[in-house]
């Protein structure tokens, strides 16, 4: 600052007093300094007063300012004198250069704020800002780590619980990859739960199935044993061997059906386009002799529907129709069977129905279960192994064909739904 002031005063020294007087304010503006010009007077007090007044006019109020006689003397000798006036409480200093020109005393001054004060303030400010920043940083790190670690901990806990087959779900909304991970874990948990329940159900079914098989086998075996002992004891009335053969046939039939059921689950499907109506008609023809013998009539109502196409395994579809037909023939109460086709916007419906004495809708769904035989038919002693409808269900499920059984006005009705998407395809 001092050097700059010296340079400025050197430059101003080159300018004539007249020029300087004329354009004081311009020079002040140019160099950003205060310039005061005062004729040197013999009275030092007056001189200082006048100088201070002219400074005051320029809005420079100094509480400590005094030009000593010695200074005036040295300036008069043509020397350039520099002074610094500490303004004490104002926390600033007034740095001046005095030069003399044509009996005039020229003051070039600049006010400088205490640097140490400024530095102190800046330092304090910096330190406070730094502390604040560090605090903000620490709290942000804490918040972020909490935001990440807490959900991760929750995910770890949930994974452990899933491992223990407790299929819970997490509720994490972090709007980031952790939330996506939580959603995937939830989805996994849900699927695992479904799979687990399905497995449990299959296990229970399998157990029941095995116990049913055992039971179904035990009855004819016990009979075979009893009749064999009868023959051994010589009490055979001539019918014993026939009974034994009948029971053996029954066991054979049961085993055949069981094998068929298990094969259906594993067998690869040979899918082709099948005209269901055509297939049903062919199956009915095969039963013609039996129908005539039992004096059973089939009432067929195609409702103007000519073809119903389905992508299916022909052999398995035939099995479905034969099982439904043979049941209807076996269990009809009035020697009538009704087969009809209906059409809705999206699908075709196939109905096969016959009169029945069975009137317990709650137990109706049991007909799909293996070995289930309704009381009414058991009494009549005409039921078979009870596997026919289980096979039907298994085949239809494999083909994703919706099906159901219902009781309507004393009739039992089996329905199969066919999607219409093959409607336009040609007959194979
Ligand atoms: N059309 C029907 N009318 C009346 N009852 C039926 C009919 N279809 C099935 N049922 C009842 O459902 C039971 C189960 O039928 P399903 O075809 O599975 O076995 P099943 O006919 O007894 O023996 P299988 O078919 O193995 O020779 C039957 O025993 C019968 O009681
Ligand atoms: Mg049957």
XYZ file of C-alpha atoms and ligand atoms in Angstrom:
460
model
C 0.000 0.000 0.000
C 2.886 2.276 0.950
C 4.669 1.579 -2.328
C 1.523 2.187 -4.280
C 1.041 5.473 -2.505
C 4.644 6.440 -3.281
C 4.092 5.703 -6.947
C 0.924 7.771 -6.948
C 2.577 10.706 -5.176
C 5.504 10.520 -7.644
C 3.095 10.729 -10.511
C 1.168 13.600 -8.941
C 4.412 15.419 -8.288
C 4.908 15.676 -12.031
C 1.628 17.525 -12.458
C 1.473 21.295 -12.063
C -0.400 22.694 -9.063
C -2.878 24.392 -11.323
C -3.754 21.159 -13.143
C -3.910 19.312 -9.897
C -6.211 21.917 -8.338
C -8.511 21.775 -11.325
C -8.934 18.054 -11.436
C -8.452 16.870 -7.860
C -11.584 14.760 -7.859
C -10.630 13.079 -11.139
C -7.226 12.086 -9.754
C -8.839 10.953 -6.548
C -11.157 8.742 -8.523
C -8.368 7.512 -10.810
C -6.013 6.467 -8.007
C -8.669 5.783 -5.382
C -7.018 8.082 -2.866
C -7.885 11.254 -0.983
C -6.025 14.372 -2.069
C -5.979 17.539 0.045
C -4.141 20.714 -1.039
C -3.411 23.347 1.553
C -1.202 26.463 1.327
C 1.523 26.298 3.925
C 0.851 28.739 6.708
C 3.121 29.868 9.493
C 0.613 28.978 12.158
C 0.797 25.257 12.615
C -2.532 24.998 14.490
C -4.368 26.884 11.773
C -2.691 24.814 9.113
C -3.677 21.533 10.745
C -7.217 22.789 11.319
C -7.582 23.826 7.685
C -6.148 20.530 6.469
C -8.493 18.550 8.681
C -11.456 20.632 7.451
C -10.624 19.929 3.860
C -10.354 16.232 4.707
C -13.676 16.412 6.510
C -15.219 17.913 3.406
C -14.086 14.832 1.587
C -15.809 12.691 4.265
C -12.546 11.590 5.767
C -12.900 12.061 9.495
C -9.772 11.339 11.453
C -9.616 11.384 15.219
C -5.853 11.285 15.298
C -4.266 13.531 12.763
C -1.609 16.113 13.283
C 1.088 17.311 10.951
C 4.055 18.242 13.077
C 6.244 21.207 12.424
C 9.114 18.894 11.727
C 7.105 17.206 9.013
C 6.152 20.526 7.463
C 9.735 21.561 7.621
C 10.944 18.434 5.846
C 8.258 18.675 3.205
C 9.162 22.304 2.630
C 12.699 21.160 1.912
C 11.243 19.223 -1.024
C 11.338 15.846 0.644
C 8.518 13.415 0.324
C 7.292 12.400 3.754
C 5.219 9.332 4.508
C 3.170 8.999 7.654
C 0.725 6.559 9.038
C -1.931 7.783 11.448
C -3.403 5.027 13.532
C -7.090 5.718 14.085
C -7.297 3.541 17.200
C -10.917 2.745 17.911
C -11.899 3.117 14.251
C -9.793 0.001 13.640
C -8.092 1.600 10.673
C -5.050 3.661 9.744
C -4.660 6.614 7.467
C -1.590 6.276 5.294
C -0.380 9.534 3.795
C 2.339 10.941 1.599
C 3.085 14.642 1.908
C 4.632 16.544 -0.937
C 5.179 20.234 -1.463
C 4.362 22.167 -4.601
C 4.547 25.947 -5.022
C 4.206 26.706 -1.332
C 1.331 24.277 -1.150
C 1.208 21.249 0.996
C -0.292 18.263 -0.839
C -1.650 15.332 1.112
C -2.249 12.051 -0.685
C -3.868 9.625 1.700
C -5.485 6.298 1.763
C -7.402 4.665 4.558
C -6.430 1.104 5.380
C -8.462 -1.167 7.597
C -6.459 -2.946 10.280
C -5.185 -5.979 8.440
C -4.729 -8.017 11.603
C -8.358 -7.298 12.539
C -9.508 -8.273 9.106
C -7.360 -11.401 9.167
C -8.730 -12.221 12.608
C -12.292 -11.835 11.428
C -11.604 -13.861 8.293
C -9.855 -16.533 10.367
C -12.722 -16.684 12.829
C -15.161 -16.876 9.991
C -13.147 -19.599 8.257
C -12.852 -21.625 11.453
C -16.584 -21.334 12.147
C -17.374 -22.294 8.577
C -14.950 -25.217 8.803
C -16.474 -26.434 12.077
C -19.942 -26.075 10.586
C -18.869 -27.938 7.458
C -17.259 -30.716 9.495
C -20.443 -31.016 11.583
C -22.583 -31.094 8.450
C -20.213 -33.645 6.927
C -20.277 -35.850 10.035
C -24.061 -35.712 10.243
C -24.385 -36.435 6.525
C -22.036 -39.400 6.788
C -24.017 -40.610 9.790
C -27.361 -40.171 8.047
C -26.113 -41.839 4.868
C -24.501 -44.719 6.661
C -27.715 -45.200 8.658
C -29.714 -45.002 5.468
C -27.591 -47.743 3.915
C -26.652 -49.931 6.851
C -30.078 -50.088 8.508
C -31.894 -51.454 5.447
C -28.978 -53.805 4.789
C -29.229 -55.113 8.323
C -32.948 -55.581 7.847
C -32.295 -57.471 4.613
C -29.754 -59.668 6.387
C -32.296 -60.470 9.130
C -35.037 -61.241 6.639
C -32.715 -63.538 4.656
C -31.950 -65.445 7.843
C -35.644 -65.783 8.579
C -36.371 -66.972 5.047
C -33.629 -69.551 5.519
C -35.600 -70.736 8.565
C -38.698 -71.008 6.321
C -40.335 -67.972 7.880
C -41.432 -66.200 4.715
C -41.701 -62.609 5.905
C -41.490 -59.470 3.791
C -39.463 -56.288 4.245
C -40.812 -52.783 3.905
C -37.925 -50.678 2.617
C -38.405 -47.423 0.715
C -34.979 -45.988 0.001
C -35.626 -45.223 -3.634
C -32.383 -46.836 -4.714
C -30.798 -50.198 -5.462
C -31.444 -51.352 -1.874
C -35.172 -50.906 -2.398
C -34.892 -52.908 -5.628
C -32.993 -55.613 -3.765
C -35.680 -55.622 -1.050
C -38.364 -55.993 -3.697
C -36.499 -58.924 -5.260
C -36.127 -60.556 -1.842
C -39.852 -60.026 -1.183
C -40.683 -61.577 -4.524
C -38.332 -64.470 -3.816
C -39.883 -64.933 -0.359
C -43.367 -64.957 -1.865
C -42.423 -67.508 -4.531
C -40.580 -69.656 -2.023
C -43.616 -69.596 0.232
C -45.886 -70.677 -2.614
C -43.422 -73.401 -3.620
C -43.050 -74.504 -0.009
C -46.798 -74.677 0.557
C -47.225 -76.476 -2.744
C -44.540 -78.960 -1.737
C -46.182 -79.502 1.646
C -49.536 -80.035 0.004
C -48.044 -82.467 -2.506
C -46.343 -84.294 0.341
C -49.612 -84.596 2.220
C -51.371 -85.722 -0.973
C -48.688 -88.282 -1.635
C -49.009 -89.681 1.883
C -52.775 -89.915 1.522
C -52.393 -91.395 -1.929
C -50.045 -94.113 -0.682
C -52.299 -94.969 2.224
C -55.266 -95.094 -0.187
C -53.361 -97.421 -2.533
C -52.446 -99.662 0.371
C -56.064 -99.739 1.450
C -57.321 -100.433 -2.095
C -54.849 -103.304 -2.452
C -55.522 -104.749 0.964
C -59.216 -105.411 0.357
C -58.859 -107.681 -2.714
C -55.735 -109.303 -1.225
C -57.633 -110.160 1.963
C -60.422 -111.646 -0.157
C -57.927 -113.655 -2.231
C -56.398 -114.980 0.961
C -59.756 -115.846 2.516
C -60.986 -117.674 -0.582
C -57.634 -119.482 -0.994
C -57.889 -120.721 2.604
C -61.476 -121.788 1.822
C -60.218 -123.867 -1.114
C -57.476 -125.331 1.100
C -60.062 -126.283 3.697
C -62.243 -127.900 1.024
C -65.238 -125.604 1.496
C -65.154 -124.284 -2.064
C -68.667 -124.243 -3.540
C -67.206 -123.945 -7.069
C -67.210 -120.113 -7.169
C -64.069 -119.469 -5.117
C -61.594 -119.546 -8.018
C -63.808 -117.157 -9.951
C -63.840 -114.744 -7.026
C -60.069 -114.987 -6.687
C -59.662 -114.282 -10.414
C -62.026 -111.315 -10.155
C -60.019 -109.865 -7.289
C -56.752 -110.432 -9.177
C -58.243 -108.604 -12.153
C -59.193 -105.748 -9.874
C -55.646 -105.516 -8.513
C -54.351 -105.615 -12.084
C -56.736 -102.872 -13.130
C -55.738 -100.771 -10.141
C -52.051 -101.127 -10.947
C -52.696 -100.275 -14.608
C -54.561 -97.144 -13.593
C -51.863 -96.149 -11.108
C -49.214 -96.571 -13.755
C -51.320 -94.521 -16.160
C -51.709 -91.754 -13.595
C -48.000 -91.543 -12.878
C -47.164 -91.783 -16.591
C -49.466 -88.859 -17.401
C -47.470 -86.627 -15.078
C -44.158 -87.553 -16.713
C -45.064 -88.403 -20.302
C -43.961 -85.938 -22.975
C -46.993 -84.447 -24.639
C -47.298 -84.897 -28.383
C -49.158 -81.712 -29.056
C -51.225 -81.385 -32.201
C -54.378 -79.632 -33.245
C -57.348 -81.735 -32.287
C -60.974 -81.186 -33.239
C -62.599 -81.926 -29.906
C -66.144 -82.411 -31.301
C -64.881 -84.883 -33.858
C -62.968 -86.775 -31.155
C -66.000 -86.941 -28.820
C -68.159 -88.310 -31.638
C -65.555 -90.971 -32.378
C -65.400 -92.019 -28.711
C -69.222 -92.208 -28.527
C -69.154 -94.570 -31.516
C -66.781 -96.854 -29.621
C -69.314 -97.119 -26.818
C -72.194 -97.841 -29.209
C -72.529 -101.534 -28.325
C -72.453 -100.875 -24.604
C -74.937 -98.018 -24.938
C -77.347 -100.257 -26.873
C -76.920 -103.085 -24.401
C -77.654 -100.866 -21.407
C -80.365 -99.008 -23.323
C -78.712 -95.652 -22.657
C -79.322 -92.732 -25.001
C -77.011 -89.813 -25.540
C -78.663 -86.454 -26.228
C -76.213 -84.424 -28.256
C -76.690 -80.679 -28.708
C -73.979 -79.033 -30.817
C -75.734 -75.642 -30.933
C -74.571 -75.170 -34.532
C -70.961 -75.397 -33.436
C -69.153 -77.475 -36.045
C -65.596 -77.625 -34.767
C -63.758 -76.906 -31.534
C -60.013 -76.897 -32.024
C -57.543 -77.420 -29.240
C -53.794 -77.936 -29.164
C -53.457 -81.149 -27.237
C -52.064 -84.655 -27.009
C -54.604 -86.741 -28.945
C -54.146 -89.903 -26.843
C -54.569 -88.070 -23.553
C -57.604 -86.147 -24.796
C -59.174 -89.430 -25.821
C -58.566 -90.722 -22.340
C -60.342 -87.702 -20.822
C -63.416 -88.222 -23.013
C -63.495 -91.984 -22.389
C -63.292 -91.503 -18.622
C -66.086 -88.907 -18.618
C -68.221 -91.008 -20.963
C -67.686 -94.261 -19.067
C -68.589 -92.508 -15.805
C -71.753 -91.069 -17.313
C -72.698 -94.505 -18.650
C -71.902 -96.193 -15.330
C -73.573 -93.692 -13.005
C -76.561 -92.273 -14.922
C -79.761 -92.726 -12.939
C -82.223 -92.569 -15.840
C -80.310 -94.043 -18.784
C -79.823 -90.608 -20.292
C -76.630 -88.699 -21.006
C -76.598 -85.083 -22.193
C -73.677 -83.746 -24.176
C -73.765 -80.123 -25.309
C -71.496 -77.398 -26.671
C -71.913 -73.724 -25.915
C -70.205 -70.671 -27.277
C -69.307 -67.442 -25.516
C -67.311 -64.468 -26.718
C -63.952 -65.950 -25.839
C -64.473 -69.666 -25.489
C -66.323 -72.852 -26.278
C -67.792 -74.950 -23.493
C -68.173 -78.703 -23.492
C -70.762 -80.137 -21.068
C -71.434 -83.760 -20.262
C -74.168 -84.408 -17.713
C -76.361 -87.162 -16.317
C -78.890 -87.555 -13.510
C -77.493 -88.410 -10.105
C -78.807 -89.013 -6.595
C -75.749 -87.292 -5.221
C -76.827 -83.993 -3.687
C -74.016 -82.799 -1.494
C -72.409 -79.827 -3.289
C -69.749 -79.419 -0.574
C -68.302 -82.847 -1.195
C -68.687 -82.585 -4.950
C -65.123 -81.409 -5.581
C -63.847 -84.595 -3.944
C -64.675 -86.513 -7.123
C -61.348 -85.274 -8.537
C -59.413 -86.909 -5.699
C -57.836 -90.325 -6.307
C -59.850 -93.249 -4.879
C -62.812 -91.035 -4.038
C -66.016 -92.921 -4.619
C -69.416 -91.414 -3.880
C -71.577 -93.251 -1.420
C -74.391 -93.623 -3.982
C -72.204 -95.391 -6.505
C -70.363 -97.422 -3.849
C -73.670 -98.884 -2.751
C -74.481 -99.845 -6.272
C -71.121 -101.572 -6.342
C -70.285 -100.326 -9.766
C -67.476 -97.895 -9.039
C -64.033 -98.762 -10.272
C -60.741 -97.758 -8.707
C -61.725 -94.132 -8.212
C -58.777 -92.985 -10.310
C -60.634 -92.047 -13.514
C -61.379 -88.408 -12.648
C -57.967 -87.935 -10.996
C -56.482 -88.876 -14.373
C -58.890 -86.488 -16.154
C -57.887 -83.643 -13.856
C -54.203 -84.369 -14.264
C -54.437 -84.364 -18.081
C -56.547 -81.199 -18.258
C -54.203 -79.404 -15.880
C -51.232 -80.354 -18.000
C -53.015 -78.907 -21.024
C -54.002 -75.767 -19.079
C -57.654 -76.425 -19.856
C -60.063 -74.983 -17.297
C -62.619 -77.536 -16.098
C -65.168 -77.949 -13.357
C -67.901 -80.155 -11.936
C -71.251 -78.816 -10.782
C -74.655 -80.007 -9.631
C -77.619 -78.577 -11.570
C -81.211 -79.709 -11.019
C -80.327 -83.219 -9.917
C -77.741 -83.569 -12.653
C -73.994 -83.813 -12.309
C -72.267 -81.751 -14.983
C -68.638 -81.866 -16.092
C -67.458 -78.844 -18.095
C -64.290 -78.172 -20.095
C -63.414 -74.676 -21.402
C -61.656 -74.199 -24.738
C -60.164 -70.915 -25.792
C -61.410 -69.669 -29.160
C -58.008 -68.794 -30.558
C -57.955 -71.889 -32.823
C -61.372 -71.151 -34.302
C -60.154 -70.192 -37.766
C -57.692 -73.089 -38.132
C -58.536 -75.901 -40.542
C -59.535 -79.350 -39.433
C -56.604 -81.783 -39.176
N -71.082 -89.003 -14.253
C -71.128 -89.268 -12.963
N -72.319 -89.372 -12.328
C -72.365 -89.628 -11.013
N -71.312 -89.835 -10.234
C -70.087 -89.768 -10.795
C -69.947 -89.471 -12.184
N -68.630 -89.437 -12.461
C -67.987 -89.740 -11.302
N -68.858 -89.935 -10.308
C -68.506 -90.250 -8.909
O -67.177 -89.914 -8.686
C -66.426 -91.054 -8.276
C -65.041 -90.963 -8.857
O -65.055 -91.188 -10.239
P -63.819 -91.790 -10.958
O -64.065 -91.837 -12.410
O -62.632 -91.048 -10.487
O -63.691 -93.227 -10.347
P -64.516 -94.509 -10.670
O -65.403 -94.272 -11.836
O -65.141 -94.908 -9.401
O -63.389 -95.529 -11.050
P -62.515 -95.614 -12.406
O -62.963 -94.483 -13.240
O -61.131 -95.513 -11.934
O -62.836 -96.937 -12.967
C -67.198 -92.209 -8.779
O -66.968 -93.357 -7.990
C -68.638 -91.756 -8.653
O -69.053 -91.931 -7.333
Mg -64.592 -93.518 -13.678
